[in-house]
Coordinates of C-alpha atoms in Angstrom, one line a residue:
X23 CA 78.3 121.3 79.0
X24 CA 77.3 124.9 79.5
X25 CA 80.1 126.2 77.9
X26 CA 80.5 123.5 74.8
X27 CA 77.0 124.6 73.8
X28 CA 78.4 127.6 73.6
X29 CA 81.1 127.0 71.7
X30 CA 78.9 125.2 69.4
X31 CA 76.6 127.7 68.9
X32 CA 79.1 130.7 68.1
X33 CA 80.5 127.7 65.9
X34 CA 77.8 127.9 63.8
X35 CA 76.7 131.3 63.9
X36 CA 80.2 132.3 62.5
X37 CA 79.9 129.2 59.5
X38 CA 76.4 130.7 58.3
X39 CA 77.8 134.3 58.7
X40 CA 80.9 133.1 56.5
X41 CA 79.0 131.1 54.1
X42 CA 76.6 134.1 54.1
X43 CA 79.3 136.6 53.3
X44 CA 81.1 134.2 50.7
X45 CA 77.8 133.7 48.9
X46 CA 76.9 137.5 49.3
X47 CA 80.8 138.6 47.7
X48 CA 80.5 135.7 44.8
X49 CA 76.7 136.3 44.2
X50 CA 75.8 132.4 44.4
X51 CA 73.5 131.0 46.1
X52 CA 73.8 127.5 47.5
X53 CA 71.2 126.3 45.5
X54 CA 72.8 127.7 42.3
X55 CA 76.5 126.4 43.9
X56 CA 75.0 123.0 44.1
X57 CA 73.9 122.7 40.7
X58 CA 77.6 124.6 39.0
X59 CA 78.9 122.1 41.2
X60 CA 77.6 119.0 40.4
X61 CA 77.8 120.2 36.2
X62 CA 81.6 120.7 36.8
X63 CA 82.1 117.6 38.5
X64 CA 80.8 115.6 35.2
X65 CA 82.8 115.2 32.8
X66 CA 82.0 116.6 28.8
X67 CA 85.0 116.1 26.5
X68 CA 83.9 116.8 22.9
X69 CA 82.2 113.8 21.9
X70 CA 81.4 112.4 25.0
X71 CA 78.8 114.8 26.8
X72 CA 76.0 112.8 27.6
X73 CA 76.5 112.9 31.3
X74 CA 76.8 116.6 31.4
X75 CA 73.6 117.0 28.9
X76 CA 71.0 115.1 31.3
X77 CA 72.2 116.7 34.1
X78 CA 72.3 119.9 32.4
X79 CA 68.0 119.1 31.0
X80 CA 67.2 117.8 34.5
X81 CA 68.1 121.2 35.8
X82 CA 66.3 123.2 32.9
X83 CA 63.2 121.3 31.9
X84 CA 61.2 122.4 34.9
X85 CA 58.6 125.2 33.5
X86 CA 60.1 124.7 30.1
X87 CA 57.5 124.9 26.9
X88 CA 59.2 122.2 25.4
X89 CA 62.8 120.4 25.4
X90 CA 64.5 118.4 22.8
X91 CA 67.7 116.3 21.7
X92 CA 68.8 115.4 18.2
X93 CA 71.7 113.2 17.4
X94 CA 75.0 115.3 18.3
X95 CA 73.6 114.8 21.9
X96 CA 72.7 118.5 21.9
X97 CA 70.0 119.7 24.4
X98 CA 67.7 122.4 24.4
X99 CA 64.4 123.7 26.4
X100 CA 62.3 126.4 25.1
X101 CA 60.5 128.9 27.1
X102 CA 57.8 131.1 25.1
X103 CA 56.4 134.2 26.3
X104 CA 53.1 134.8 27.0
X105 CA 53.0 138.2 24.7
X106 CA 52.0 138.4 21.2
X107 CA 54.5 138.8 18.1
X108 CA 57.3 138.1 20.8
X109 CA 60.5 137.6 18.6
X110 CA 62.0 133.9 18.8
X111 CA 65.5 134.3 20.1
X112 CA 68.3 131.5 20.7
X113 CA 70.9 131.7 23.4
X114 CA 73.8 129.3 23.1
X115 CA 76.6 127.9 25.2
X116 CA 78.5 124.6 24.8
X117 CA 78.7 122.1 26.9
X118 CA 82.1 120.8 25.7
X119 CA 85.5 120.5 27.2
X120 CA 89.2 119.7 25.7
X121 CA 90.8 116.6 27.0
X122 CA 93.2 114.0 26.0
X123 CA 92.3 110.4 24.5
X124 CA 94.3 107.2 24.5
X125 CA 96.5 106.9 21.4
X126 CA 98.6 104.0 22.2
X127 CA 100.0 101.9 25.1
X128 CA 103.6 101.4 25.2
X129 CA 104.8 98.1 26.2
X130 CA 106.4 100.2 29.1
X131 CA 103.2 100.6 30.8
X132 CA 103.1 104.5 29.8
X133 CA 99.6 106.1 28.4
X134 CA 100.4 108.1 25.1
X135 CA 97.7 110.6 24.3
X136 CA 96.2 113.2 21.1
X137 CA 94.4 116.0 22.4
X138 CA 90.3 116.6 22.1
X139 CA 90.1 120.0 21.0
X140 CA 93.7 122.0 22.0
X141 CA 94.3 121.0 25.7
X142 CA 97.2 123.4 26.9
X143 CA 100.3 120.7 26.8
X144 CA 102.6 123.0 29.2
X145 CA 99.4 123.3 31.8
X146 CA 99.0 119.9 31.6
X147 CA 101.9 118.7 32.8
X148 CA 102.7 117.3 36.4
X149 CA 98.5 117.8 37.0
X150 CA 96.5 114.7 38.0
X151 CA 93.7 113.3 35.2
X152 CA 91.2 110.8 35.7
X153 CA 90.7 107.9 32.5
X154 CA 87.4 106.7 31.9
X155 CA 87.8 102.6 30.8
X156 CA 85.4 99.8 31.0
X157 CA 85.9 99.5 34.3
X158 CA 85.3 103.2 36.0
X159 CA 87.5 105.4 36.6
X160 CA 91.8 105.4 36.3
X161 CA 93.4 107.9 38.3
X162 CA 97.1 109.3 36.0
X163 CA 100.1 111.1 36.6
X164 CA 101.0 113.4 33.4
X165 CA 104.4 114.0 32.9
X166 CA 107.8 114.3 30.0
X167 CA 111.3 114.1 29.9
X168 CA 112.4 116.6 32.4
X169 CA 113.2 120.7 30.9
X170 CA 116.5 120.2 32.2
X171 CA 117.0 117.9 29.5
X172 CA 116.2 119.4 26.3
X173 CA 116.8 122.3 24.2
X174 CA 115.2 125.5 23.9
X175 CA 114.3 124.2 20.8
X176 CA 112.5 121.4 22.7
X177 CA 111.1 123.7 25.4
X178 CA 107.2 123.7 24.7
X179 CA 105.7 120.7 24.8
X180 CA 103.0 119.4 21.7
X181 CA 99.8 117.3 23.2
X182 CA 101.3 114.2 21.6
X183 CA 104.9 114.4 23.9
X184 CA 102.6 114.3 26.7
X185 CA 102.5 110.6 28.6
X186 CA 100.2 109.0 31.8
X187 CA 101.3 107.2 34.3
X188 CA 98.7 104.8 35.6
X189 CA 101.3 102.9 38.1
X190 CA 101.4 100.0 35.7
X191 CA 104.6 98.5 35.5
X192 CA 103.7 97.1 31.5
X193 CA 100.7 97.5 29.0
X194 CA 98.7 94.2 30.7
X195 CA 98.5 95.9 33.9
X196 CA 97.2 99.1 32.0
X197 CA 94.3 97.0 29.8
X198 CA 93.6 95.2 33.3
X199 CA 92.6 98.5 34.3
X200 CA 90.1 98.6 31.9
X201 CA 91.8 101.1 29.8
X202 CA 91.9 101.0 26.1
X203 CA 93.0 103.1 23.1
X204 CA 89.8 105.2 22.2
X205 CA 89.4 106.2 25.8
X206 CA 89.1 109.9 27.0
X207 CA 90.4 111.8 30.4
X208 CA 89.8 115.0 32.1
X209 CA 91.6 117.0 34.6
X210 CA 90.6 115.6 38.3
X211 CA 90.8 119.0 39.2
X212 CA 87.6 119.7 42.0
X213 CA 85.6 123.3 41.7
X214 CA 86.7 125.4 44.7
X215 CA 86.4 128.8 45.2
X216 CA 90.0 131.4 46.0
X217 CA 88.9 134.0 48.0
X218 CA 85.4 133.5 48.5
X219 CA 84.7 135.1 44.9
X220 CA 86.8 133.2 42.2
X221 CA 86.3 130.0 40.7
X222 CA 88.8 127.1 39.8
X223 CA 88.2 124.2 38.0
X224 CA 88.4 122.6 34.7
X225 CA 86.5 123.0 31.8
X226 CA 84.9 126.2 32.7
X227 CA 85.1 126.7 29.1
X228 CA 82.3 126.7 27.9
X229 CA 80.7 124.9 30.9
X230 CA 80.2 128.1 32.9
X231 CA 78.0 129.6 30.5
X232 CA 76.1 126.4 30.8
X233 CA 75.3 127.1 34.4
X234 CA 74.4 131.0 32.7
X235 CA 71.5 128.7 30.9
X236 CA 70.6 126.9 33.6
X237 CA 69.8 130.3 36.2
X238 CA 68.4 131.7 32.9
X239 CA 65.9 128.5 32.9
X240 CA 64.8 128.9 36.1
X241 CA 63.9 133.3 35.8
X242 CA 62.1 132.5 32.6
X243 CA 59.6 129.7 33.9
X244 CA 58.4 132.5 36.5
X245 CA 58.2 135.0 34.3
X246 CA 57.0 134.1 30.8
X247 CA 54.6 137.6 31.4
X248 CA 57.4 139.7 31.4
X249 CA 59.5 138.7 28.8
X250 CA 59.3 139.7 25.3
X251 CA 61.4 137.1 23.5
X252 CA 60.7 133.2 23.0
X253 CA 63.5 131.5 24.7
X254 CA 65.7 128.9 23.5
X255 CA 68.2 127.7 25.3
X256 CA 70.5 125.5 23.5
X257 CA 73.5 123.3 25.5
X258 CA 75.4 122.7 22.3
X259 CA 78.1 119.8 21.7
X260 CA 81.7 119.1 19.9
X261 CA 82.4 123.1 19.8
X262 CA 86.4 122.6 20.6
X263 CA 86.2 120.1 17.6
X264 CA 84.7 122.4 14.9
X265 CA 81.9 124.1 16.2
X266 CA 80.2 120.7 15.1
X267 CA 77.0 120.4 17.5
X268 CA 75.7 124.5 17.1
X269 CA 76.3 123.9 12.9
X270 CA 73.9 120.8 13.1
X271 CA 71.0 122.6 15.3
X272 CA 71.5 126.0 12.9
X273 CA 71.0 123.7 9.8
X274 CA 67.8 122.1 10.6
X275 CA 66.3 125.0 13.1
X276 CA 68.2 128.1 11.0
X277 CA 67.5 130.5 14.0
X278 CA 67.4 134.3 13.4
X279 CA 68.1 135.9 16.1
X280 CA 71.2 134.6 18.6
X281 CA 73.0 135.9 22.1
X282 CA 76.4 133.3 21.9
X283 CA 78.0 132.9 25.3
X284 CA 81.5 131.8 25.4
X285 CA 84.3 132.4 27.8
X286 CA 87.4 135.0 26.7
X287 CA 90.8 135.2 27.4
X288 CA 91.6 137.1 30.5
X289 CA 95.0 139.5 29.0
X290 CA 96.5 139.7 32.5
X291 CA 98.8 136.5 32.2
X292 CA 100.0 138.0 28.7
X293 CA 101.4 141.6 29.7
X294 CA 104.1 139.5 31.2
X295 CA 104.8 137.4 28.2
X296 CA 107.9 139.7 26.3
X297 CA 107.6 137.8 23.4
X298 CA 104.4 138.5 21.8
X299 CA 102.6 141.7 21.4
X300 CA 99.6 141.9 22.8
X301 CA 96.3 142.1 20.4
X302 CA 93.2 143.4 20.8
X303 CA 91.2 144.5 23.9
X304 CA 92.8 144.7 27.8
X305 CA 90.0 142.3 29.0
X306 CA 90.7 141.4 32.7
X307 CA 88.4 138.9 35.0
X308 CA 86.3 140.6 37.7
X309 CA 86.4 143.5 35.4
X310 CA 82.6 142.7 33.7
X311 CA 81.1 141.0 31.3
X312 CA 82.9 140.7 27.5
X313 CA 80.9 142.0 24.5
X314 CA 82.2 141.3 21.2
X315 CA 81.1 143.7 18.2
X316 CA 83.8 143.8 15.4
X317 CA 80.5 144.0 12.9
X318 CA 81.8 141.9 10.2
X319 CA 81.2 139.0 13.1
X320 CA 78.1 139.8 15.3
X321 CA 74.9 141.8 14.8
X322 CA 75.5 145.8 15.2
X323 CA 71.9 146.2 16.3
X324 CA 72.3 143.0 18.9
X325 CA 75.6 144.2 20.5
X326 CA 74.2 147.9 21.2
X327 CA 71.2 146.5 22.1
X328 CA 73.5 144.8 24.8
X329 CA 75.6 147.6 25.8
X330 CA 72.3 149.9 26.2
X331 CA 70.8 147.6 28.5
X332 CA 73.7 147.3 30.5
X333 CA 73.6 151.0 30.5
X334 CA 70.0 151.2 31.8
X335 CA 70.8 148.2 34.8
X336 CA 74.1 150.2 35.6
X337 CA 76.4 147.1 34.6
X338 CA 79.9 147.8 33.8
X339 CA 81.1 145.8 31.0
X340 CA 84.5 145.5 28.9
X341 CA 84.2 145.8 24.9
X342 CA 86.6 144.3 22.3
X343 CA 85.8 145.3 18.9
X344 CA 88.9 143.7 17.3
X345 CA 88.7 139.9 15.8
X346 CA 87.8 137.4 18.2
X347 CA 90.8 135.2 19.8
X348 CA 89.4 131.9 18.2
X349 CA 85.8 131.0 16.5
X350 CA 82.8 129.9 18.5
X351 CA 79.7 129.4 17.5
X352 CA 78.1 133.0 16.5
X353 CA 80.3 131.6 12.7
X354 CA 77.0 128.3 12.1
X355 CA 74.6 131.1 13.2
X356 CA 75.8 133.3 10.6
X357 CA 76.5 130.7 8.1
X358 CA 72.6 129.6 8.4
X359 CA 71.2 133.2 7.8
X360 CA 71.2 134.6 11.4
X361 CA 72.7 137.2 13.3
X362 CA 74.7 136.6 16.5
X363 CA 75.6 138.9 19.6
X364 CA 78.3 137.7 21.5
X365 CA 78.9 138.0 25.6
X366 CA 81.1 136.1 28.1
X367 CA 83.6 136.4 31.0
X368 CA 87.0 136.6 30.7
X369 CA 89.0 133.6 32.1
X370 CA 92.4 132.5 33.0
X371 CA 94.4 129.4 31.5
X372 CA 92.1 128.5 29.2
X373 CA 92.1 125.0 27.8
X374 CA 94.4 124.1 31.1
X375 CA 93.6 121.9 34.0
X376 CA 92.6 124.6 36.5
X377 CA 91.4 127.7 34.9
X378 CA 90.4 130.1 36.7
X379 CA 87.1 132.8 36.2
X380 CA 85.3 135.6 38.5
X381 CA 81.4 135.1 39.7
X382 CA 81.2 138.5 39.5
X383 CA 81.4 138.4 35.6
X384 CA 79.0 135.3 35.4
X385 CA 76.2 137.0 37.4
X386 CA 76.8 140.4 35.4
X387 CA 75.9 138.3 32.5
X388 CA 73.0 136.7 34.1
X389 CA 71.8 140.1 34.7
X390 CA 72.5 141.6 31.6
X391 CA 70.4 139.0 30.3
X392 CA 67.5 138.9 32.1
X393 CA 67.2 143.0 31.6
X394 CA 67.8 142.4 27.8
X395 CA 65.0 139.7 27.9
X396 CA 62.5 141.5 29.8
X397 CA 63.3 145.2 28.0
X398 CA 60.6 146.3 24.9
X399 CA 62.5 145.7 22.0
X400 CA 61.0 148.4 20.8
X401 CA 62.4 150.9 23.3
X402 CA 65.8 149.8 21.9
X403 CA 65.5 150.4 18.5
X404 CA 67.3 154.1 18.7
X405 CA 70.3 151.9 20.2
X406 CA 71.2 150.8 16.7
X407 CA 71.7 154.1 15.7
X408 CA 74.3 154.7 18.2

């Protein structure tokens, strides 16, 4: 008995000295694991985010000023600072991810699918997604007519040659299921992290900056006397479909001043791809967080505002000051009168069922933005001018 308490003991001390030196090399807590956890396991295809949103406003409206919904199922919770003249200042993410929803149901029993947004129809393949019918949840098989069967020609795959196999043997046995056209799945992919530092799962874009909000939340309700903006933070809907839920809050709100976090496209994967150049930037995960700042998209005076603070906090960051890979939601800010700075990690397999980002990058943002909050914007006024 002696020696099995022991045993137990050094048991223990070595799981809280690895979960202490895993938390330590990923900067999470288990507190803030806990809550990217449980956002990742919900899922938020465009359209279909209401899940993701309370869970996301439970987390946030603690110390908030004030929180709010409108119609698009976008959610927001305003922290104001307790200094005069502070300037009003939106920070966006979307809560959105691609997926596939039931097109048709072939007498054979097989699910046929159009993507939500632009799902990556090779990545998808042979991966396991979870329907969501009238009854709960319907574990599928994707899958196509094997490589070794078509052309070059035929090599890629579109999202609409992609088909799911429930196990039903015709389409009765797929509507006893409770599945129906109309009806969206995700990748049942689980979060997990490689190495103690890097994070897999699906949908981490834009989800992951979500989880940027809610740490953000939770600074700014302890320290509205140190920071000199008024904070909203704004979970935004239906991005992958057109930017669709950040156009409606930038109508009606028309905010002035913006910091747009979105995830970028880690390069790595595409220095191996001979057939296509490579364009702008060399971004690479674990490398920092991404500033955009080609200046006919975001704010001049925003993005060296950025950089200078990183500067000051001794962050190291990655610039690309070519044209963004795809649009995001600095273009309704714009559009409404505003101007937009742009920051995120860099990711790999985008739109895929297991992308794949670097906690290190997320918590360099979360850092860079709780500096940039609590910094005098008038000691960074001579950062324009650089």
């Amino acid at each position: 008995m002696i020696y099995l308490s022991k045993l137990v003991v050094a048991t223990w001390v070595l799981v809280i000295f690895v979960m202490g030196a895993t938390a330590n090399e990923c900067a999470i807590s288990e507190e803030s694991w806990k809550k990217l956890e449980g956002l990742l396991n919900l899922p938020s295809t465009s359209g279909s985010e209401d899940k993701a949103q309370a869970y996301w406003l439970d987390c946030v409206k603690g110390g908030a000023d004030e929180v709010g919904g409108d119609d698009l199922k976008n959610a927001w919770a305003v922290f104001k600072s307790k200094r005069e003249n502070a300037v009003d200042l939106l920070i966006d993410a979307h809560v959105d991810e691609v997926g596939y929803q039931i097109s048709e149901i072939t007498p054979e029993g097989m699910i046929k699918v159009e993507g939500v947004g632009f799902p990556d129809a090779i990545g998808t393949l042979g991966a396991e997604y979870v329907f969501f019918g009238a009854k709960g949840e319907v574990k599928a098989i994707s899958g196509r007519r094997p490589s070794w069967w078509r052309t070059k020609r035929e090599s890629i795959p579109m999202p609409d040659e992609v088909l799911f196999d429930v196990g039903a043997a015709n389409d009765a046995e797929v509507r006893e299921l409770g599945l129906k056209v109309g009806d969206v799945g995700v990748p049942a992919t689980k979060p997990e992290l490689i190495n103690g530092k890097r994070l897999v799962a699906h949908g981490l874009d834009c989800r992951l900056n979500v989880y940027v909000l809610m740490e953000l939340a939770k600074f700014l309700a302890a320290n509205k006397d140190k920071i000199y903006y008024n904070v909203t933070l704004l979970s935004s809907t239906q991005e992958e479909v057109g930017l669709v839920g950040c156009y409606a809050y930038c109508e009606k709100k028309k905010p002035k001043q913006a910091i747009v976090l979105d995830c970028v496209i880690d390069t790595v994967p595409n220095l191996y791809e001979k057939s296509r150049g490579n364009t702008g930037a060399h971004l690479v995960m674990g490398q920092g967080p991404v500033l955009y700042t080609h200046p006919n998209f975001f704010s001049t005076r925003i993005s060296n505002e950025l950089k200078q603070v990183a500067k000051n906090i001794n962050l190291k960051c990655q610039e690309d000051a070519g044209f963004p890979p795809g649009l995001a939601n600095f273009v309704p800010v714009k559009y409404f009168g505003g101007e937009a700075g742009f920051v995120g990690p860099a990711i790999r397999y985008m739109h895929s069922p297991r992308e794949l980002a670097d906690m290190k990058d997320v918590q360099g943002i979360i850092s860079l933005l709780k500096a940039y909050l609590t910094t005098p914007p008038d000691s960074l006024n001579s950062a324009e001018k650089k």
